[in-house]
Amino acid sequence: MLTNWVVMPTCLPLVLRRCHTCGSERFRASGKFRVNANHKLIDAWLLVLCTACGETAKLTVFERMSVRSVRPELLDRLHANDVGLAAELLQDPVVRRRNRVALDWDGAWRLDTGGTDHLDREVIDVSVHFAARIPVRPVRLIAEGCGLSRAEVERLITEGKVVSAIRLSGKLSGDFTFTLKR
């Protein structure tokens, strides 16, 4: 029987970027946008706040775009300070690359295993789905979901008792499946 696990965000991740005021490395997304129009051109930024000093920084969403090329529903979401849009834009690789930032997901996600009834079975087939692109080590997910230590999961992998079509070392942010044999 296939068990489904979901890795889901609990809040917006921290933005890793150096603060020009205090030198801190972490910002939190406020979920607010600044939109500025000059004649037929429009700019939009996502505002982030330094976790140490509270200084505001702007992450460019788009610059000097023709107003007509921006979808009306996107403009409405920007004006409404849509937190869902902030989450989408933070995960957008183009926006992160343009602003030279990375995300810190520590403490901003949780694993939903759907209960503990799967723990007493001899063989567990698990499908892990990511609700957002959250980079997590599969070993950590397996340990947390099965109530094991990470060292024990590593040992089970080397013994061939945890099997997957993907490499279980390193970090993943995409769906995968694995089988655990006790």
mmCIF file with all atom_site columns, C-alpha atoms in Angstrom:
data_model
loop_
_atom_site.group_PDB
_atom_site.id
_atom_site.type_symbol
_atom_site.label_atom_id
_atom_site.label_alt_id
_atom_site.label_comp_id
_atom_site.label_asym_id
_atom_site.label_entity_id
_atom_site.label_seq_id
_atom_site.pdbx_PDB_ins_code
_atom_site.Cartn_x
_atom_site.Cartn_y
_atom_site.Cartn_z
_atom_site.occupancy
_atom_site.B_iso_or_equiv
_atom_site.pdbx_formal_charge
_atom_site.auth_seq_id
_atom_site.auth_comp_id
_atom_site.auth_asym_id
_atom_site.auth_atom_id
_atom_site.pdbx_PDB_model_num
ATOM 1   C CA . MET A 1 1   ? 0.000  0.000  0.000   1.00 0.00 ? 1   MET A CA 1
ATOM 2   C CA . LEU A 1 2   ? 1.396  3.405  -1.042  1.00 0.00 ? 2   LEU A CA 1
ATOM 3   C CA . THR A 1 3   ? 1.635  6.040  1.684   1.00 0.00 ? 3   THR A CA 1
ATOM 4   C CA . ASN A 1 4   ? 1.624  9.701  0.661   1.00 0.00 ? 4   ASN A CA 1
ATOM 5   C CA . TRP A 1 5   ? 3.721  12.311 2.462   1.00 0.00 ? 5   TRP A CA 1
ATOM 6   C CA . VAL A 1 6   ? 3.619  16.027 1.725   1.00 0.00 ? 6   VAL A CA 1
ATOM 7   C CA . VAL A 1 7   ? 6.359  18.573 2.405   1.00 0.00 ? 7   VAL A CA 1
ATOM 8   C CA . MET A 1 8   ? 4.502  21.852 2.808   1.00 0.00 ? 8   MET A CA 1
ATOM 9   C CA . PRO A 1 9   ? 5.562  25.382 3.664   1.00 0.00 ? 9   PRO A CA 1
ATOM 10  C CA . THR A 1 10  ? 4.361  26.829 6.974   1.00 0.00 ? 10  THR A CA 1
ATOM 11  C CA . CYS A 1 11  ? 5.513  30.402 6.295   1.00 0.00 ? 11  CYS A CA 1
ATOM 12  C CA . LEU A 1 12  ? 7.586  32.394 3.837   1.00 0.00 ? 12  LEU A CA 1
ATOM 13  C CA . PRO A 1 13  ? 11.291 31.470 3.848   1.00 0.00 ? 13  PRO A CA 1
ATOM 14  C CA . LEU A 1 14  ? 14.006 33.901 4.901   1.00 0.00 ? 14  LEU A CA 1
ATOM 15  C CA . VAL A 1 15  ? 15.877 35.678 2.120   1.00 0.00 ? 15  VAL A CA 1
ATOM 16  C CA . LEU A 1 16  ? 19.668 35.380 2.269   1.00 0.00 ? 16  LEU A CA 1
ATOM 17  C CA . ARG A 1 17  ? 21.151 38.726 1.296   1.00 0.00 ? 17  ARG A CA 1
ATOM 18  C CA . ARG A 1 18  ? 23.576 41.110 2.984   1.00 0.00 ? 18  ARG A CA 1
ATOM 19  C CA . CYS A 1 19  ? 22.066 44.144 4.720   1.00 0.00 ? 19  CYS A CA 1
ATOM 20  C CA . HIS A 1 20  ? 23.799 47.391 3.732   1.00 0.00 ? 20  HIS A CA 1
ATOM 21  C CA . THR A 1 21  ? 23.010 48.969 7.116   1.00 0.00 ? 21  THR A CA 1
ATOM 22  C CA . CYS A 1 22  ? 24.013 46.369 9.721   1.00 0.00 ? 22  CYS A CA 1
ATOM 23  C CA . GLY A 1 23  ? 25.718 43.598 7.734   1.00 0.00 ? 23  GLY A CA 1
ATOM 24  C CA . SER A 1 24  ? 23.183 40.925 8.702   1.00 0.00 ? 24  SER A CA 1
ATOM 25  C CA . GLU A 1 25  ? 22.610 38.133 6.178   1.00 0.00 ? 25  GLU A CA 1
ATOM 26  C CA . ARG A 1 26  ? 18.879 37.465 6.633   1.00 0.00 ? 26  ARG A CA 1
ATOM 27  C CA . PHE A 1 27  ? 15.736 39.252 5.517   1.00 0.00 ? 27  PHE A CA 1
ATOM 28  C CA . ARG A 1 28  ? 12.118 38.236 5.964   1.00 0.00 ? 28  ARG A CA 1
ATOM 29  C CA . ALA A 1 29  ? 9.565  38.881 3.263   1.00 0.00 ? 29  ALA A CA 1
ATOM 30  C CA . SER A 1 30  ? 6.914  41.315 4.421   1.00 0.00 ? 30  SER A CA 1
ATOM 31  C CA . GLY A 1 31  ? 4.454  40.136 1.774   1.00 0.00 ? 31  GLY A CA 1
ATOM 32  C CA . LYS A 1 32  ? 4.102  43.734 0.591   1.00 0.00 ? 32  LYS A CA 1
ATOM 33  C CA . PHE A 1 33  ? 4.901  45.145 -2.829  1.00 0.00 ? 33  PHE A CA 1
ATOM 34  C CA . ARG A 1 34  ? 5.846  48.562 -4.124  1.00 0.00 ? 34  ARG A CA 1
ATOM 35  C CA . VAL A 1 35  ? 4.574  49.430 -7.572  1.00 0.00 ? 35  VAL A CA 1
ATOM 36  C CA . ASN A 1 36  ? 5.677  52.578 -9.383  1.00 0.00 ? 36  ASN A CA 1
ATOM 37  C CA . ALA A 1 37  ? 4.466  53.753 -12.772 1.00 0.00 ? 37  ALA A CA 1
ATOM 38  C CA . ASN A 1 38  ? 6.108  56.448 -14.859 1.00 0.00 ? 38  ASN A CA 1
ATOM 39  C CA . HIS A 1 39  ? 4.066  57.297 -17.956 1.00 0.00 ? 39  HIS A CA 1
ATOM 40  C CA . LYS A 1 40  ? 3.718  53.983 -19.825 1.00 0.00 ? 40  LYS A CA 1
ATOM 41  C CA . LEU A 1 41  ? 6.423  52.111 -17.899 1.00 0.00 ? 41  LEU A CA 1
ATOM 42  C CA . ILE A 1 42  ? 5.961  50.240 -14.619 1.00 0.00 ? 42  ILE A CA 1
ATOM 43  C CA . ASP A 1 43  ? 8.291  48.883 -11.927 1.00 0.00 ? 43  ASP A CA 1
ATOM 44  C CA . ALA A 1 44  ? 7.411  46.421 -9.148  1.00 0.00 ? 44  ALA A CA 1
ATOM 45  C CA . TRP A 1 45  ? 9.401  45.287 -6.105  1.00 0.00 ? 45  TRP A CA 1
ATOM 46  C CA . LEU A 1 46  ? 8.831  42.815 -3.282  1.00 0.00 ? 46  LEU A CA 1
ATOM 47  C CA . LEU A 1 47  ? 9.749  44.447 0.040   1.00 0.00 ? 47  LEU A CA 1
ATOM 48  C CA . VAL A 1 48  ? 11.880 42.485 2.518   1.00 0.00 ? 48  VAL A CA 1
ATOM 49  C CA . LEU A 1 49  ? 12.906 43.506 6.041   1.00 0.00 ? 49  LEU A CA 1
ATOM 50  C CA . CYS A 1 50  ? 16.263 42.872 7.708   1.00 0.00 ? 50  CYS A CA 1
ATOM 51  C CA . THR A 1 51  ? 15.805 40.508 10.661  1.00 0.00 ? 51  THR A CA 1
ATOM 52  C CA . ALA A 1 52  ? 18.438 42.385 12.705  1.00 0.00 ? 52  ALA A CA 1
ATOM 53  C CA . CYS A 1 53  ? 17.800 46.109 12.137  1.00 0.00 ? 53  CYS A CA 1
ATOM 54  C CA . GLY A 1 54  ? 14.453 46.200 10.288  1.00 0.00 ? 54  GLY A CA 1
ATOM 55  C CA . GLU A 1 55  ? 15.888 48.024 7.255   1.00 0.00 ? 55  GLU A CA 1
ATOM 56  C CA . THR A 1 56  ? 13.750 47.615 4.121   1.00 0.00 ? 56  THR A CA 1
ATOM 57  C CA . ALA A 1 57  ? 15.243 46.271 0.903   1.00 0.00 ? 57  ALA A CA 1
ATOM 58  C CA . LYS A 1 58  ? 13.559 45.782 -2.459  1.00 0.00 ? 58  LYS A CA 1
ATOM 59  C CA . LEU A 1 59  ? 13.673 42.657 -4.613  1.00 0.00 ? 59  LEU A CA 1
ATOM 60  C CA . THR A 1 60  ? 12.964 43.543 -8.235  1.00 0.00 ? 60  THR A CA 1
ATOM 61  C CA . VAL A 1 61  ? 9.966  41.747 -9.721  1.00 0.00 ? 61  VAL A CA 1
ATOM 62  C CA . PHE A 1 62  ? 10.127 43.691 -12.994 1.00 0.00 ? 62  PHE A CA 1
ATOM 63  C CA . GLU A 1 63  ? 11.612 46.982 -14.144 1.00 0.00 ? 63  GLU A CA 1
ATOM 64  C CA . ARG A 1 64  ? 10.681 49.423 -16.873 1.00 0.00 ? 64  ARG A CA 1
ATOM 65  C CA . MET A 1 65  ? 8.023  47.176 -18.378 1.00 0.00 ? 65  MET A CA 1
ATOM 66  C CA . SER A 1 66  ? 5.290  48.495 -20.588 1.00 0.00 ? 66  SER A CA 1
ATOM 67  C CA . VAL A 1 67  ? 2.088  48.762 -18.542 1.00 0.00 ? 67  VAL A CA 1
ATOM 68  C CA . ARG A 1 68  ? 0.184  46.993 -21.312 1.00 0.00 ? 68  ARG A CA 1
ATOM 69  C CA . SER A 1 69  ? 2.480  43.944 -21.106 1.00 0.00 ? 69  SER A CA 1
ATOM 70  C CA . VAL A 1 70  ? 1.607  43.300 -17.442 1.00 0.00 ? 70  VAL A CA 1
ATOM 71  C CA . ARG A 1 71  ? -1.386 41.024 -16.991 1.00 0.00 ? 71  ARG A CA 1
ATOM 72  C CA . PRO A 1 72  ? -4.244 42.864 -15.195 1.00 0.00 ? 72  PRO A CA 1
ATOM 73  C CA . GLU A 1 73  ? -4.694 40.042 -12.642 1.00 0.00 ? 73  GLU A CA 1
ATOM 74  C CA . LEU A 1 74  ? -0.967 40.234 -11.761 1.00 0.00 ? 74  LEU A CA 1
ATOM 75  C CA . LEU A 1 75  ? -1.268 43.983 -11.295 1.00 0.00 ? 75  LEU A CA 1
ATOM 76  C CA . ASP A 1 76  ? -4.314 43.473 -9.052  1.00 0.00 ? 76  ASP A CA 1
ATOM 77  C CA . ARG A 1 77  ? -2.394 40.948 -6.918  1.00 0.00 ? 77  ARG A CA 1
ATOM 78  C CA . LEU A 1 78  ? 0.562  43.349 -6.631  1.00 0.00 ? 78  LEU A CA 1
ATOM 79  C CA . HIS A 1 79  ? -1.701 46.205 -5.512  1.00 0.00 ? 79  HIS A CA 1
ATOM 80  C CA . ALA A 1 80  ? -3.489 43.904 -3.027  1.00 0.00 ? 80  ALA A CA 1
ATOM 81  C CA . ASN A 1 81  ? -0.152 42.795 -1.459  1.00 0.00 ? 81  ASN A CA 1
ATOM 82  C CA . ASP A 1 82  ? -1.041 39.142 -2.109  1.00 0.00 ? 82  ASP A CA 1
ATOM 83  C CA . VAL A 1 83  ? 1.080  36.934 0.194   1.00 0.00 ? 83  VAL A CA 1
ATOM 84  C CA . GLY A 1 84  ? 0.543  33.995 -2.179  1.00 0.00 ? 84  GLY A CA 1
ATOM 85  C CA . LEU A 1 85  ? 2.131  36.010 -4.965  1.00 0.00 ? 85  LEU A CA 1
ATOM 86  C CA . ALA A 1 86  ? 5.063  36.839 -2.666  1.00 0.00 ? 86  ALA A CA 1
ATOM 87  C CA . ALA A 1 87  ? 5.567  33.110 -2.043  1.00 0.00 ? 87  ALA A CA 1
ATOM 88  C CA . GLU A 1 88  ? 5.398  32.361 -5.786  1.00 0.00 ? 88  GLU A CA 1
ATOM 89  C CA . LEU A 1 89  ? 7.896  35.096 -6.631  1.00 0.00 ? 89  LEU A CA 1
ATOM 90  C CA . LEU A 1 90  ? 10.341 34.050 -3.902  1.00 0.00 ? 90  LEU A CA 1
ATOM 91  C CA . GLN A 1 91  ? 10.401 30.552 -5.393  1.00 0.00 ? 91  GLN A CA 1
ATOM 92  C CA . ASP A 1 92  ? 10.815 31.834 -8.950  1.00 0.00 ? 92  ASP A CA 1
ATOM 93  C CA . PRO A 1 93  ? 14.415 31.124 -10.029 1.00 0.00 ? 93  PRO A CA 1
ATOM 94  C CA . VAL A 1 94  ? 14.404 34.122 -12.409 1.00 0.00 ? 94  VAL A CA 1
ATOM 95  C CA . VAL A 1 95  ? 13.531 36.546 -9.593  1.00 0.00 ? 95  VAL A CA 1
ATOM 96  C CA . ARG A 1 96  ? 16.115 34.980 -7.249  1.00 0.00 ? 96  ARG A CA 1
ATOM 97  C CA . ARG A 1 97  ? 18.844 35.115 -9.906  1.00 0.00 ? 97  ARG A CA 1
ATOM 98  C CA . ARG A 1 98  ? 17.995 38.703 -10.908 1.00 0.00 ? 98  ARG A CA 1
ATOM 99  C CA . ASN A 1 99  ? 18.275 39.837 -7.279  1.00 0.00 ? 99  ASN A CA 1
ATOM 100 C CA . ARG A 1 100 ? 21.200 37.531 -6.390  1.00 0.00 ? 100 ARG A CA 1
ATOM 101 C CA . VAL A 1 101 ? 19.449 36.039 -3.364  1.00 0.00 ? 101 VAL A CA 1
ATOM 102 C CA . ALA A 1 102 ? 18.959 32.569 -1.925  1.00 0.00 ? 102 ALA A CA 1
ATOM 103 C CA . LEU A 1 103 ? 16.256 31.216 0.396   1.00 0.00 ? 103 LEU A CA 1
ATOM 104 C CA . ASP A 1 104 ? 16.628 29.791 3.896   1.00 0.00 ? 104 ASP A CA 1
ATOM 105 C CA . TRP A 1 105 ? 13.836 27.268 4.522   1.00 0.00 ? 105 TRP A CA 1
ATOM 106 C CA . ASP A 1 106 ? 14.920 26.320 8.085   1.00 0.00 ? 106 ASP A CA 1
ATOM 107 C CA . GLY A 1 107 ? 11.786 26.204 10.226  1.00 0.00 ? 107 GLY A CA 1
ATOM 108 C CA . ALA A 1 108 ? 9.538  27.263 7.332   1.00 0.00 ? 108 ALA A CA 1
ATOM 109 C CA . TRP A 1 109 ? 8.203  23.833 6.337   1.00 0.00 ? 109 TRP A CA 1
ATOM 110 C CA . ARG A 1 110 ? 6.659  20.696 7.843   1.00 0.00 ? 110 ARG A CA 1
ATOM 111 C CA . LEU A 1 111 ? 6.215  17.072 6.820   1.00 0.00 ? 111 LEU A CA 1
ATOM 112 C CA . ASP A 1 112 ? 2.645  15.781 6.755   1.00 0.00 ? 112 ASP A CA 1
ATOM 113 C CA . THR A 1 113 ? 2.726  11.974 6.915   1.00 0.00 ? 113 THR A CA 1
ATOM 114 C CA . GLY A 1 114 ? -1.006 11.455 7.395   1.00 0.00 ? 114 GLY A CA 1
ATOM 115 C CA . GLY A 1 115 ? -0.582 9.672  10.738  1.00 0.00 ? 115 GLY A CA 1
ATOM 116 C CA . THR A 1 116 ? 1.558  6.951  12.281  1.00 0.00 ? 116 THR A CA 1
ATOM 117 C CA . ASP A 1 117 ? -0.373 3.839  11.197  1.00 0.00 ? 117 ASP A CA 1
ATOM 118 C CA . HIS A 1 118 ? 2.281  3.043  8.545   1.00 0.00 ? 118 HIS A CA 1
ATOM 119 C CA . LEU A 1 119 ? 5.108  2.679  11.098  1.00 0.00 ? 119 LEU A CA 1
ATOM 120 C CA . ASP A 1 120 ? 4.230  -0.865 12.234  1.00 0.00 ? 120 ASP A CA 1
ATOM 121 C CA . ARG A 1 121 ? 4.335  -2.455 8.746   1.00 0.00 ? 121 ARG A CA 1
ATOM 122 C CA . GLU A 1 122 ? 7.293  -4.518 7.524   1.00 0.00 ? 122 GLU A CA 1
ATOM 123 C CA . VAL A 1 123 ? 7.471  -2.823 4.124   1.00 0.00 ? 123 VAL A CA 1
ATOM 124 C CA . ILE A 1 124 ? 6.524  0.805  3.599   1.00 0.00 ? 124 ILE A CA 1
ATOM 125 C CA . ASP A 1 125 ? 6.119  2.299  0.107   1.00 0.00 ? 125 ASP A CA 1
ATOM 126 C CA . VAL A 1 126 ? 6.109  6.094  0.352   1.00 0.00 ? 126 VAL A CA 1
ATOM 127 C CA . SER A 1 127 ? 5.481  8.787  -2.244  1.00 0.00 ? 127 SER A CA 1
ATOM 128 C CA . VAL A 1 128 ? 6.819  12.189 -1.167  1.00 0.00 ? 128 VAL A CA 1
ATOM 129 C CA . HIS A 1 129 ? 5.225  15.248 -2.755  1.00 0.00 ? 129 HIS A CA 1
ATOM 130 C CA . PHE A 1 130 ? 6.627  18.785 -2.408  1.00 0.00 ? 130 PHE A CA 1
ATOM 131 C CA . ALA A 1 131 ? 3.943  21.492 -2.236  1.00 0.00 ? 131 ALA A CA 1
ATOM 132 C CA . ALA A 1 132 ? 6.693  24.066 -2.903  1.00 0.00 ? 132 ALA A CA 1
ATOM 133 C CA . ARG A 1 133 ? 10.309 23.905 -4.097  1.00 0.00 ? 133 ARG A CA 1
ATOM 134 C CA . ILE A 1 134 ? 11.796 23.346 -0.634  1.00 0.00 ? 134 ILE A CA 1
ATOM 135 C CA . PRO A 1 135 ? 15.301 21.831 -0.700  1.00 0.00 ? 135 PRO A CA 1
ATOM 136 C CA . VAL A 1 136 ? 15.411 19.091 1.959   1.00 0.00 ? 136 VAL A CA 1
ATOM 137 C CA . ARG A 1 137 ? 17.609 16.051 2.439   1.00 0.00 ? 137 ARG A CA 1
ATOM 138 C CA . PRO A 1 138 ? 15.617 12.853 1.773   1.00 0.00 ? 138 PRO A CA 1
ATOM 139 C CA . VAL A 1 139 ? 17.414 11.209 4.708   1.00 0.00 ? 139 VAL A CA 1
ATOM 140 C CA . ARG A 1 140 ? 15.963 13.884 7.006   1.00 0.00 ? 140 ARG A CA 1
ATOM 141 C CA . LEU A 1 141 ? 12.448 13.346 5.628   1.00 0.00 ? 141 LEU A CA 1
ATOM 142 C CA . ILE A 1 142 ? 12.665 9.571  6.023   1.00 0.00 ? 142 ILE A CA 1
ATOM 143 C CA . ALA A 1 143 ? 14.035 9.912  9.564   1.00 0.00 ? 143 ALA A CA 1
ATOM 144 C CA . GLU A 1 144 ? 11.339 12.391 10.575  1.00 0.00 ? 144 GLU A CA 1
ATOM 145 C CA . GLY A 1 145 ? 8.498  10.483 8.895   1.00 0.00 ? 145 GLY A CA 1
ATOM 146 C CA . CYS A 1 146 ? 9.477  7.073  10.275  1.00 0.00 ? 146 CYS A CA 1
ATOM 147 C CA . GLY A 1 147 ? 10.599 8.183  13.725  1.00 0.00 ? 147 GLY A CA 1
ATOM 148 C CA . LEU A 1 148 ? 14.218 7.118  13.176  1.00 0.00 ? 148 LEU A CA 1
ATOM 149 C CA . SER A 1 149 ? 17.536 8.880  13.627  1.00 0.00 ? 149 SER A CA 1
ATOM 150 C CA . ARG A 1 150 ? 19.348 10.118 10.543  1.00 0.00 ? 150 ARG A CA 1
ATOM 151 C CA . ALA A 1 151 ? 22.272 7.805  11.303  1.00 0.00 ? 151 ALA A CA 1
ATOM 152 C CA . GLU A 1 152 ? 19.886 4.858  11.408  1.00 0.00 ? 152 GLU A CA 1
ATOM 153 C CA . VAL A 1 153 ? 18.401 5.857  8.037   1.00 0.00 ? 153 VAL A CA 1
ATOM 154 C CA . GLU A 1 154 ? 21.930 6.132  6.580   1.00 0.00 ? 154 GLU A CA 1
ATOM 155 C CA . ARG A 1 155 ? 22.667 2.620  7.887   1.00 0.00 ? 155 ARG A CA 1
ATOM 156 C CA . LEU A 1 156 ? 19.439 1.265  6.337   1.00 0.00 ? 156 LEU A CA 1
ATOM 157 C CA . ILE A 1 157 ? 20.396 2.849  3.000   1.00 0.00 ? 157 ILE A CA 1
ATOM 158 C CA . THR A 1 158 ? 23.846 1.199  3.005   1.00 0.00 ? 158 THR A CA 1
ATOM 159 C CA . GLU A 1 159 ? 22.267 -2.143 3.946   1.00 0.00 ? 159 GLU A CA 1
ATOM 160 C CA . GLY A 1 160 ? 19.841 -1.818 1.021   1.00 0.00 ? 160 GLY A CA 1
ATOM 161 C CA . LYS A 1 161 ? 16.734 -1.653 3.206   1.00 0.00 ? 161 LYS A CA 1
ATOM 162 C CA . VAL A 1 162 ? 15.806 1.820  1.946   1.00 0.00 ? 162 VAL A CA 1
ATOM 163 C CA . VAL A 1 163 ? 15.521 1.801  -1.841  1.00 0.00 ? 163 VAL A CA 1
ATOM 164 C CA . SER A 1 164 ? 14.672 4.618  -4.226  1.00 0.00 ? 164 SER A CA 1
ATOM 165 C CA . ALA A 1 165 ? 15.014 5.376  -7.928  1.00 0.00 ? 165 ALA A CA 1
ATOM 166 C CA . ILE A 1 166 ? 16.753 8.652  -7.029  1.00 0.00 ? 166 ILE A CA 1
ATOM 167 C CA . ARG A 1 167 ? 19.955 9.289  -5.110  1.00 0.00 ? 167 ARG A CA 1
ATOM 168 C CA . LEU A 1 168 ? 19.063 9.793  -1.425  1.00 0.00 ? 168 LEU A CA 1
ATOM 169 C CA . SER A 1 169 ? 22.169 11.821 -0.572  1.00 0.00 ? 169 SER A CA 1
ATOM 170 C CA . GLY A 1 170 ? 22.179 15.586 -1.050  1.00 0.00 ? 170 GLY A CA 1
ATOM 171 C CA . LYS A 1 171 ? 19.104 17.797 -1.168  1.00 0.00 ? 171 LYS A CA 1
ATOM 172 C CA . LEU A 1 172 ? 15.940 17.402 -3.233  1.00 0.00 ? 172 LEU A CA 1
ATOM 173 C CA . SER A 1 173 ? 13.070 19.739 -3.955  1.00 0.00 ? 173 SER A CA 1
ATOM 174 C CA . GLY A 1 174 ? 11.094 17.477 -6.265  1.00 0.00 ? 174 GLY A CA 1
ATOM 175 C CA . ASP A 1 175 ? 8.748  14.532 -5.763  1.00 0.00 ? 175 ASP A CA 1
ATOM 176 C CA . PHE A 1 176 ? 10.213 11.067 -5.210  1.00 0.00 ? 176 PHE A CA 1
ATOM 177 C CA . THR A 1 177 ? 9.275  7.618  -3.926  1.00 0.00 ? 177 THR A CA 1
ATOM 178 C CA . PHE A 1 178 ? 11.108 5.159  -1.715  1.00 0.00 ? 178 PHE A CA 1
ATOM 179 C CA . THR A 1 179 ? 10.597 1.753  -0.109  1.00 0.00 ? 179 THR A CA 1
ATOM 180 C CA . LEU A 1 180 ? 11.616 0.920  3.463   1.00 0.00 ? 180 LEU A CA 1
ATOM 181 C CA . LYS A 1 181 ? 12.042 -2.744 4.469   1.00 0.00 ? 181 LYS A CA 1
ATOM 182 C CA . ARG A 1 182 ? 12.423 -3.452 8.172   1.00 0.00 ? 182 ARG A CA 1
#
